[in-house]
XYZ file of C-alpha atoms in Angstrom:
459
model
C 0.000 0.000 0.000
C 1.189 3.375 -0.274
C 1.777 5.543 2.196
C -1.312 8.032 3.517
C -1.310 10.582 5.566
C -3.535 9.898 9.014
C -5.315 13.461 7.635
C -5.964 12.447 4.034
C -7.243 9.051 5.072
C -9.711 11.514 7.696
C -10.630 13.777 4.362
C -11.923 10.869 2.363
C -13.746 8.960 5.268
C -15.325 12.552 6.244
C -14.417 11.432 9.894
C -13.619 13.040 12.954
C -10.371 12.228 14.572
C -8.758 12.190 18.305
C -6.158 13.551 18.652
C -6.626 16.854 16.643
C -2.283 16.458 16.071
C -2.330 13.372 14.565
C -1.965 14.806 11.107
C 1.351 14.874 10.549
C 1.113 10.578 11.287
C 0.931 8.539 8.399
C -0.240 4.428 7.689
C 1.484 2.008 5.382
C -0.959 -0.530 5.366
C -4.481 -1.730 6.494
C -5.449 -4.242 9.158
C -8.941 -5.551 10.137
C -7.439 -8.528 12.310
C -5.548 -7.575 16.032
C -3.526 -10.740 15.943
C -2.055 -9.618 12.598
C -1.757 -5.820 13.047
C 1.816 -4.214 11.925
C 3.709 -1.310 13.157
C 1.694 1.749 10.615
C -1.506 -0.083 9.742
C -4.268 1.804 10.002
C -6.953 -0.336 12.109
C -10.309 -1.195 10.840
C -12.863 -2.024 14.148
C -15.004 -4.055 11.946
C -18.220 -5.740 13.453
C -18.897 -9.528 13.389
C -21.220 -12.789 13.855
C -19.170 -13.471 16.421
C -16.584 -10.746 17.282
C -16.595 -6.771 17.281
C -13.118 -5.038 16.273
C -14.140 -2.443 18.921
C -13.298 -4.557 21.482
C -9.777 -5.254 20.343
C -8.551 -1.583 19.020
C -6.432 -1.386 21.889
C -4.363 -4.485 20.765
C -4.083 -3.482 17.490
C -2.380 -0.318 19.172
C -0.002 -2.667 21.636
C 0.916 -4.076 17.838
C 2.077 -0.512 16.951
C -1.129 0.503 14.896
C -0.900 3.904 13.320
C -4.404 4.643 14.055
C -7.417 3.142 14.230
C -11.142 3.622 12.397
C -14.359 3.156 14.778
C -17.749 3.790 14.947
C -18.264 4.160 18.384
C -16.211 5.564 21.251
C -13.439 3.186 22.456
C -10.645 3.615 24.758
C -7.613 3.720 22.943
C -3.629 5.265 23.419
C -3.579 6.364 19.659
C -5.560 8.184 17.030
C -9.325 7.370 16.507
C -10.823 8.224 13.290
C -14.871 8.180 14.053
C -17.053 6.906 11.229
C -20.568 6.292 11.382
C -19.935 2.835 9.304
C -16.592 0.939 9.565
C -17.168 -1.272 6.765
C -18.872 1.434 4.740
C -15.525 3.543 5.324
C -13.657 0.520 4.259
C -14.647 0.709 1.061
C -15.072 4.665 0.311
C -10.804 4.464 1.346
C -10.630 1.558 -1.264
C -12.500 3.301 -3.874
C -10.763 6.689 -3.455
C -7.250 4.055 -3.409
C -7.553 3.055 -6.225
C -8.622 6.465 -8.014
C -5.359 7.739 -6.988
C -3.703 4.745 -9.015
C -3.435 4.448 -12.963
C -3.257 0.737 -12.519
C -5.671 -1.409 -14.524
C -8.570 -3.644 -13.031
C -10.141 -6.736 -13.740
C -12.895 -7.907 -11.573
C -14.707 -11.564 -11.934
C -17.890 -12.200 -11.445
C -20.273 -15.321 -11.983
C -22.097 -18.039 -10.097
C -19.219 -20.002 -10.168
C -15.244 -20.309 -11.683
C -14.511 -16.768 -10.151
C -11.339 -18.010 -8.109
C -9.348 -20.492 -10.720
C -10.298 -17.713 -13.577
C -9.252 -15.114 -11.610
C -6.091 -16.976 -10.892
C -5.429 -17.861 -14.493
C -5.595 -14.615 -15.767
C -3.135 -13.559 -12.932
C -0.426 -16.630 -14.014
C -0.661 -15.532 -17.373
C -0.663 -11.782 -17.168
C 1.916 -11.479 -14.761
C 4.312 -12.924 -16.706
C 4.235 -9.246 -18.742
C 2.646 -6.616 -16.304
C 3.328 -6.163 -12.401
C 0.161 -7.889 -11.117
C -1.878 -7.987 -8.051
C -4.442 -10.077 -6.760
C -6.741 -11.289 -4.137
C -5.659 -13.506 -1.369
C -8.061 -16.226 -1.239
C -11.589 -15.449 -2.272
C -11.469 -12.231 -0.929
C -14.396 -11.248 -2.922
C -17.299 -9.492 -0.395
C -17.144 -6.043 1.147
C -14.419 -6.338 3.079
C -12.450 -8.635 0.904
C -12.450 -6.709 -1.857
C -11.219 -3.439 -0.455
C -8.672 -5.264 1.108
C -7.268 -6.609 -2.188
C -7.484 -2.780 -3.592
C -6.043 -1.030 -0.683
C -3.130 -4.138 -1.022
C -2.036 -2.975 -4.343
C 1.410 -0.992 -4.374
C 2.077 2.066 -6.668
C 3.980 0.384 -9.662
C 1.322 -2.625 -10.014
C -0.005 -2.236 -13.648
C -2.852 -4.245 -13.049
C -5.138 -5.701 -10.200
C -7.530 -8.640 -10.502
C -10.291 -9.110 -8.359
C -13.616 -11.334 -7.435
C -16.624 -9.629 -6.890
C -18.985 -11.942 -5.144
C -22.932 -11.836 -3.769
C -25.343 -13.635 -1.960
C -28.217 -11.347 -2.234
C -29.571 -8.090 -4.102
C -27.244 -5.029 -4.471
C -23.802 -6.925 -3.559
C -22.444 -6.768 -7.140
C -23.643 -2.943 -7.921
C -21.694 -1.787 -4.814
C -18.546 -3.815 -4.838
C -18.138 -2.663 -8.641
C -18.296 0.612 -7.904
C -15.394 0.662 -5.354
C -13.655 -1.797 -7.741
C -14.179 0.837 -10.990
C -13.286 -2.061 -13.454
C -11.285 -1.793 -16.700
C -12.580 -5.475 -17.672
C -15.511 -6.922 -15.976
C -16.598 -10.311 -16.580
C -19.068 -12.656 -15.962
C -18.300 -16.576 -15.778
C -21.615 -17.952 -16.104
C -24.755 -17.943 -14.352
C -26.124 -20.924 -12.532
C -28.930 -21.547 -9.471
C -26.738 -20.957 -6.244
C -27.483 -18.666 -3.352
C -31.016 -19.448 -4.120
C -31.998 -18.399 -0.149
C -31.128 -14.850 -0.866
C -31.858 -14.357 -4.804
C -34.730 -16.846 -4.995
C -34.348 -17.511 -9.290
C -31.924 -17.211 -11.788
C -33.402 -14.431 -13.247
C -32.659 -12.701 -10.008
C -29.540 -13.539 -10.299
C -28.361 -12.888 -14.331
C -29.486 -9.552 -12.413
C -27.389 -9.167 -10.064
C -24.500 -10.856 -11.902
C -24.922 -8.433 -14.756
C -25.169 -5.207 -12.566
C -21.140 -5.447 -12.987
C -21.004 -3.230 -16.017
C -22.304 -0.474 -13.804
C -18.968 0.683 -12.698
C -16.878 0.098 -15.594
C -14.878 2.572 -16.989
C -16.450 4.813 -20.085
C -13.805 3.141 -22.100
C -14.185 0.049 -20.139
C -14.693 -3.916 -22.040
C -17.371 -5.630 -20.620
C -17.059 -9.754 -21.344
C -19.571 -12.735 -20.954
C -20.526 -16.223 -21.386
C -22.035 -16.532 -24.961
C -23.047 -20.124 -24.103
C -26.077 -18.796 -21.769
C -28.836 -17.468 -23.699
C -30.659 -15.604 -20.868
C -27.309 -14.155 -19.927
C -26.371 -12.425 -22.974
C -30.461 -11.313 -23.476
C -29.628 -9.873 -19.953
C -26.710 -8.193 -21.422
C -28.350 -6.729 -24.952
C -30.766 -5.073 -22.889
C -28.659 -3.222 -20.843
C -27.696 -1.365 -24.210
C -23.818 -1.702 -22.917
C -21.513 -3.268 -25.820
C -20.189 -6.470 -24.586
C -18.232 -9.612 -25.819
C -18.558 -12.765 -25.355
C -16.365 -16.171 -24.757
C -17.454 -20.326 -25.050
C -18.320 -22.244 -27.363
C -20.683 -21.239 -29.606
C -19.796 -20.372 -33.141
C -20.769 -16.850 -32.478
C -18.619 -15.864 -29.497
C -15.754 -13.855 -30.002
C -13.118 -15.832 -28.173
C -13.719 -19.639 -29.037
C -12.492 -22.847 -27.603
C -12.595 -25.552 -30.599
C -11.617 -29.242 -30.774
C -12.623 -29.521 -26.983
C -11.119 -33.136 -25.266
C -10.606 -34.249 -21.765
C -8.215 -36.582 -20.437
C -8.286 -37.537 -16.810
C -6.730 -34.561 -14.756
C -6.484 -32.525 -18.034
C -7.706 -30.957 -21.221
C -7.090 -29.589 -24.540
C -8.423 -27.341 -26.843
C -7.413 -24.490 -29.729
C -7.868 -20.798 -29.526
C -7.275 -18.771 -32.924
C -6.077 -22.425 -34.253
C -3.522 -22.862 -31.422
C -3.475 -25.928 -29.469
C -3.597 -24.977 -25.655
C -3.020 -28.118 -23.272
C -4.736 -27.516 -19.827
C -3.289 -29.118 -16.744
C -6.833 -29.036 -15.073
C -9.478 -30.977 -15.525
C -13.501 -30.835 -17.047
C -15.814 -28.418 -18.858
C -15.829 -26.057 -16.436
C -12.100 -25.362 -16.383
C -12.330 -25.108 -19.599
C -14.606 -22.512 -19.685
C -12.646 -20.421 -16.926
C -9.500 -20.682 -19.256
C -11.400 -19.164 -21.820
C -12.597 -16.521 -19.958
C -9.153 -15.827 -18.980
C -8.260 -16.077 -21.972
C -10.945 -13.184 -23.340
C -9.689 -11.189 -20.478
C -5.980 -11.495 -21.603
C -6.503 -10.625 -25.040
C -7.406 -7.187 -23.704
C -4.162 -6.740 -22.683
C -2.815 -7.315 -26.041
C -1.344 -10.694 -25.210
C -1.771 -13.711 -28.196
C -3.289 -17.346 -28.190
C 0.628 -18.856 -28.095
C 0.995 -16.651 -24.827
C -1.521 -18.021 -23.595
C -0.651 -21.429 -24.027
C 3.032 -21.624 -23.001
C 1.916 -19.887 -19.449
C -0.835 -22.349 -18.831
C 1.148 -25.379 -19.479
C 3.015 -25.103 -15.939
C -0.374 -23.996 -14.155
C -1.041 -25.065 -11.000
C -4.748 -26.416 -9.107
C -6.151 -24.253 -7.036
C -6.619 -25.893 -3.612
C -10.004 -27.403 -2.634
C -11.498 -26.984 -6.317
C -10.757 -30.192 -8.610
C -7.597 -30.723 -7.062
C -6.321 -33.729 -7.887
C -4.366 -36.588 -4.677
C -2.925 -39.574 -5.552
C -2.570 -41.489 -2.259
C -0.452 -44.523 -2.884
C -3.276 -46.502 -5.064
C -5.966 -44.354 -4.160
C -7.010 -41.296 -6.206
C -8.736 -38.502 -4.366
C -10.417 -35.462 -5.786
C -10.537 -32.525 -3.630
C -13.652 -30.559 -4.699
C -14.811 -29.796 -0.886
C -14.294 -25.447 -1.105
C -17.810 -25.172 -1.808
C -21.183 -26.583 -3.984
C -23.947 -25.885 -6.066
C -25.688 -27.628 -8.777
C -23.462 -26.189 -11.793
C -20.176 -26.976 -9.935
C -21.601 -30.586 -8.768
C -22.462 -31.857 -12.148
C -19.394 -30.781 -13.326
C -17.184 -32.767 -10.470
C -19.135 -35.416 -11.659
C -18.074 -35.065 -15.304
C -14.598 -35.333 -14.165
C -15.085 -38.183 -11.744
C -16.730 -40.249 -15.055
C -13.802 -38.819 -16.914
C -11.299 -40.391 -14.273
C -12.960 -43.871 -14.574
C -13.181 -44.008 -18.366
C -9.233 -43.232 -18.221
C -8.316 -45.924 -15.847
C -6.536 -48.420 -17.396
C -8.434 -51.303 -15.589
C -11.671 -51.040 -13.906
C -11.821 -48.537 -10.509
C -14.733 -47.816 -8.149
C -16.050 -44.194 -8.018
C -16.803 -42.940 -4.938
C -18.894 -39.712 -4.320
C -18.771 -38.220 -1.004
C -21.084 -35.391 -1.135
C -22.222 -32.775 1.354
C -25.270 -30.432 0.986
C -25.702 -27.654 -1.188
C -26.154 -24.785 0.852
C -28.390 -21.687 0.459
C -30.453 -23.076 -2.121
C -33.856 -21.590 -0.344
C -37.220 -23.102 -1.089
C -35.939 -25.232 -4.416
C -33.172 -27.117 -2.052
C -35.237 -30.387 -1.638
C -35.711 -30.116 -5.642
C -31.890 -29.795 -6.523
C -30.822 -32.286 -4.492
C -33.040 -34.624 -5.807
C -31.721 -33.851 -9.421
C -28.315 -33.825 -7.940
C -29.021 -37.974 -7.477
C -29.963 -37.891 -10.796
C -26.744 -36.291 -12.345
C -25.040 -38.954 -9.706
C -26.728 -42.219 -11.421
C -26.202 -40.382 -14.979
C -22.389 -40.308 -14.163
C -22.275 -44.076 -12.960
C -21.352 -43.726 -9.617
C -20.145 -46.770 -7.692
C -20.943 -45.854 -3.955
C -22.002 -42.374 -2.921
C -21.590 -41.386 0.652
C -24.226 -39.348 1.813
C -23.397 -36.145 4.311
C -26.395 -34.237 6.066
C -30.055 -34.638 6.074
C -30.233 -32.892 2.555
C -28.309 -35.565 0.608
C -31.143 -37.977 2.004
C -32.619 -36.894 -0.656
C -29.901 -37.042 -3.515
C -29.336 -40.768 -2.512
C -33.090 -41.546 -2.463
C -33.007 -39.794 -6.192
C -30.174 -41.853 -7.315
C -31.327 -45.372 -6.157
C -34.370 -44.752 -8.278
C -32.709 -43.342 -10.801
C -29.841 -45.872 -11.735
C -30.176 -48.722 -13.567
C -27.051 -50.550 -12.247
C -26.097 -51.489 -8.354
C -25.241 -47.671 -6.927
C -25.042 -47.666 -3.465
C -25.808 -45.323 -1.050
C -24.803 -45.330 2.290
C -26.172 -42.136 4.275
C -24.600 -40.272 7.385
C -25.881 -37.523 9.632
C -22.688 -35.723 9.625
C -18.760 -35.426 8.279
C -17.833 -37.109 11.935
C -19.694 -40.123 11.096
C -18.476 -40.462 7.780
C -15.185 -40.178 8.856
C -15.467 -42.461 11.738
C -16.044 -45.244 8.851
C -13.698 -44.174 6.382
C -11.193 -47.094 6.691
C -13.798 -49.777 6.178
C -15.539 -48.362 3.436
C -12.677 -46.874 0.751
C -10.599 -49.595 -0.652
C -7.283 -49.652 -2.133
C -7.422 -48.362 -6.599
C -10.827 -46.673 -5.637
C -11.557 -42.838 -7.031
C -12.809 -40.516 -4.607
C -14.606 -37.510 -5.022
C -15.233 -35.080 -1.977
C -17.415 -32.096 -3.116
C -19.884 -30.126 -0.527
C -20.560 -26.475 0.443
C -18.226 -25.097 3.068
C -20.858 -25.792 5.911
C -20.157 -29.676 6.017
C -16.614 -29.354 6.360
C -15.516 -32.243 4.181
C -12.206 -30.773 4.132
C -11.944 -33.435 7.658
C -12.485 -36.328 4.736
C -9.734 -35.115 2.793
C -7.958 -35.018 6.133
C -8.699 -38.569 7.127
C -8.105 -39.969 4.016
C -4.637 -38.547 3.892
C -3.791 -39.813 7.413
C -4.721 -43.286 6.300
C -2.183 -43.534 4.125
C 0.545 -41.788 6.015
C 0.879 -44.547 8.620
């Protein structure tokens, strides 16, 4: 970050500030966590579920804190700039950040893909430009000023997730963000509690393009009809990516092999070291992103040959004979069908025959269609010829009832009330050569599965 004056950061937040002398102090970074404060940061009291940032403003200051933003009175041995909304004031700094930069930003939206696009575009631009992104998913209201306000001077350009689970999320984040590029994966049923239909949703998702730049490129999934209706009617020019013969960056000759795929851009091969459709489809959307930036299909292609997974999505564990596919960040119905696809995938590459095993947690936030989606969940899991599926949480009751009717082959379904049971079983029920997929939403903490399974075959 660079360095602010305590008084210019007071200006922009409109705050008032104790001590009246503290203007000649100045911050050198931005902390909304007391264990991790640094000597300079500037100290965001942020409320929580579970804790306030009030109540810990006078560690960040035993941590050497420059100063520290509230919005109430708090007893503190340093400066306190008084806002009447910390989070609010979190992003106004952010937005007003990154107006004082000429660096370039991309920011990712879509129902799912945002992370492992946004970190494609990042391995392949930064191999020409300074680039910045964010850590993690840091993609909400607090994440996302975080990532801005992270930047330094010289980066040329910053790329960023913009993520929502209800109404008005996307529209506010972009406008802090101020986007160069803004793209949209795809649009699929997820946070279904808050947005209620898809509709609502292609919405939301598509409220992106309000803060772009005048001169700004606004990119999109050709391959979803309502989508790019969505997008003609907002009377903003866009382009699109996928498949379809009419988008205007293409994937052709499409092939997946296992743990990887393949496909041609402009005629030039690209070889993917991640697997399924819907890596495929982020690549492209990287790849319609990086175009903007005046980079070529062969760039593209040499930088994503060494690309890495990105942890908990599709990553792929071989554990002595067992193969274990670590899908467990997060679920919904577009992201389970296509673990699926790459589970099938896995088993039709096998040299000899393998069991597929499905261990598969809820799908969270899915509102008053839940019981509906799960049940076509079992569906998708018969269509893909699952061996055994392991049922987590009174939701995938219903999946497993769904695929026992469904398949037309010996599935079995074995059903548990939650990850502890599953994993109290775990040694009698995987075998050694068996394929293991572990995909849920973060709620059912299947990460412990992973966990287990790895311990097994450490001893």
């Amino acid at each position: 970050m660079k360095q602010l004056s305590i008084e210019i950061v007071r200006r922009i937040l409109n705050a008032q500030v104790a001590p009246s002398d503290s203007g000649r102090l100045s911050i050198t970074g931005i902390s909304t966590d007391s264990r991790t404060t640094k000597a300079g940061d500037c100290f965001f009291a942020l409320p929580g579920e579970r804790f306030d940032g009030h109540d810990h403003v006078a560690d960040a200051f035993a941590r050497d804190a420059a100063c520290a933003v509230v919005s109430r009175q708090v007893e503190a041995p340093g400066p306190l700039l008084k806002v009447k909304d910390t989070i609010v004031a979190l992003g106004d700094l952010a937005r007003e950040y990154r107006r004082m930069h000429a660096f370039k930003v991309v920011a990712i939206t879509g129902s799912v893909g945002k992370t492992t696009t946004r970190q494609i575009v990042h391995y392949v631009l930064s191999r020409h430009f300074r680039t910045h992104q964010a850590q993690k998913n840091f993609n909400n209201t607090i994440g996302l000023p975080l990532t801005l306000l992270d930047a330094q001077p010289d980066d040329e350009v910053i790329v960023a997730e913009l993520g929502a689970n209800q109404l008005g999320e996307i529209a506010y984040l972009t406008r802090i963000a101020q986007p160069n590029v803004a793209v949209i994966t795809n649009v699929h049923p997820a946070h279904l509690a808050g947005f209620k239909s898809l509709e609502t949703i292609v919405r939301e998702k598509t409220a992106i393009a309000q803060g772009l730049a005048d001169d700004g490129v606004f990119i999109v999934n050709g391959d979803i009809e309502i989508l790019t209706t969505a997008c003609r009617n907002l009377g903003r020019p866009f382009r699109t990516f996928g498949r379809s013969p009419g988008a205007d960056y293409r994937a052709e000759r499409i092939a997946h092999h296992g743990l990887t795929s393949a496909f041609t851009i402009d005629g030039v091969p690209v070889e993917l070291p991640l697997p399924g459709p819907g890596n495929v489809e982020n690549a492209l959307a990287a790849w319609a992103v990086c175009r903007q930036f005046g980079l070529t299909a062969d760039d593209l292609a040499r930088a994503v040959r060494t690309l890495s997974g990105v942890a908990m999505r599709a990553e792929a564990l071989q554990l002595g004979t067992l193969t274990v596919l670590n899908d467990c960040y997060n679920a919904s119905p577009a992201s389970m069908k296509n673990a699926l696809a790459i589970l099938a995938g896995l088993r039709a590459e096998a040299a000899t025959k393998r069991r597929t095993v499905f261990v598969c947690g809820h799908m969270a936030e899915l509102g008053a269609q839940s019981e509906a989606l799960h049940a076509e969940l079992g569906r998708e899991v018969a269509r893909a010829g699952v061996d055994l599926l392991l049922a987590v949480g009174e939701p995938t009751r219903t999946t497993a009832a769904a695929a026992r009717a469904a398949a037309t082959y010996d599935l079995r379904a074995v059903c548990f009330d939650d990850t502890a049971s599953l994993c109290d079983n775990l040694e009698r029920i995987v075998t050694e050569y068996d394929i293991v997929l572990v995909k849920g939403s973060r709620a059912a903490r299947l990460e412990t599965v992973v966990q287990g399974l790895i311990k097994g075959y450490q001893r």
